[in-house]
XYZ file of C-alpha atoms in Angstrom:
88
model
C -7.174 -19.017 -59.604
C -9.631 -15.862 -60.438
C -13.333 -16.285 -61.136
C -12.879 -15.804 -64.738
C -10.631 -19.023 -64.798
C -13.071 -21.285 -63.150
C -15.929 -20.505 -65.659
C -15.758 -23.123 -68.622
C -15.348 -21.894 -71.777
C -18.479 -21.506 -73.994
C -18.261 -20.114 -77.995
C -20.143 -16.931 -78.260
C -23.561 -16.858 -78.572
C -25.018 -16.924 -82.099
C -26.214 -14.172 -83.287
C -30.580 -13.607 -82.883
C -32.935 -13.362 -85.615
C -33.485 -10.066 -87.316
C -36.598 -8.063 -86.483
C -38.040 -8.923 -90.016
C -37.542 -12.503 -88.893
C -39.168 -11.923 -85.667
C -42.245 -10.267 -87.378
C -42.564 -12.904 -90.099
C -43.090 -15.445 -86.930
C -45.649 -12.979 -85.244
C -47.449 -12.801 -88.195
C -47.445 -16.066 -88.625
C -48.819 -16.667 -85.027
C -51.606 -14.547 -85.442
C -55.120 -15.978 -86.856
C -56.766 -14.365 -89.443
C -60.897 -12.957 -90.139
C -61.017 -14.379 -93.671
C -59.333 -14.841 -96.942
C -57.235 -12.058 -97.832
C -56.553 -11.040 -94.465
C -53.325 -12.200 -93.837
C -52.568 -11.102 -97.450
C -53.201 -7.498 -96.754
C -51.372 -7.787 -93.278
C -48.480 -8.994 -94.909
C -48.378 -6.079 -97.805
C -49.252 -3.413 -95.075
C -47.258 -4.485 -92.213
C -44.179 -5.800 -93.835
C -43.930 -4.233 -96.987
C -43.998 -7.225 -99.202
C -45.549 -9.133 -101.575
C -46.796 -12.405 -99.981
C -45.321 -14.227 -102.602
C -41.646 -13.039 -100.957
C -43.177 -13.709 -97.583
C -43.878 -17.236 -98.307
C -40.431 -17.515 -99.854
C -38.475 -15.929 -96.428
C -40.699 -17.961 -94.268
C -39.849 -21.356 -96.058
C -36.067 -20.379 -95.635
C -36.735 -19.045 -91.830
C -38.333 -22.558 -90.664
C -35.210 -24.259 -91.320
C -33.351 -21.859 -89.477
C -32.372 -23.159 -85.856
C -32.288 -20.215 -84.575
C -35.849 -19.601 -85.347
C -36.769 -23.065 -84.295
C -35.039 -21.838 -80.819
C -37.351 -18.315 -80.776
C -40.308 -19.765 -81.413
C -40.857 -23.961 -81.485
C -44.856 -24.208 -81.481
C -44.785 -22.054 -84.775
C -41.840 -23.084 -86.438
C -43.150 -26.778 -85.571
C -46.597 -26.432 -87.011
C -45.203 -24.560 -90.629
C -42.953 -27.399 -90.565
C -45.709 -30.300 -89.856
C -47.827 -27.958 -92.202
C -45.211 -28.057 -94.980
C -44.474 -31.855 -94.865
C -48.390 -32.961 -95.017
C -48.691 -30.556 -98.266
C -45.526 -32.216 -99.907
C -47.467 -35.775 -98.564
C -50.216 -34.881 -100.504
C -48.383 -34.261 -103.851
């Protein structure tokens, strides 16, 4: 029996976020001076409108893999997300 045959077998690992995912999470963790802040940050940074970023960052919280990267943040946008939809 080798080493190789005593190691169980495991599916590959998924594959990680991509670096725009990784930076809409930084931004995200970051706190902001004032209103329009973040806005700019988002335009300057990432090259896109915050009406996109808003859209990828919805779809990114309900990735796992994010929620794996990064719990406290992808926790609070989801806390933050329900108590909006609470309030409708």
């Amino acid at each position: 029996m080798t080493a190789s045959d005593a190691e169980p077998e495991t599916e590959p690992a998924a594959p990680g976020l991509s670096d725009r995912d990784r930076a809409l999470l930084a931004l995200e963790r970051r706190s902001w001076a004032g209103p329009g802040a973040k806005e700019r940050a988002i335009r300057e940074e990432l090259g896109i409108s915050p009406v996109r970023y808003f859209q990828l960052l919805n779809a990114l919280i309900e990735d796992e893999r994010a929620l794996r990267e990064d719990p406290v943040t992808v926790n609070r946008l989801r806390r933050l997300r329900a108590a909006r939809r609470e309030r409708r």
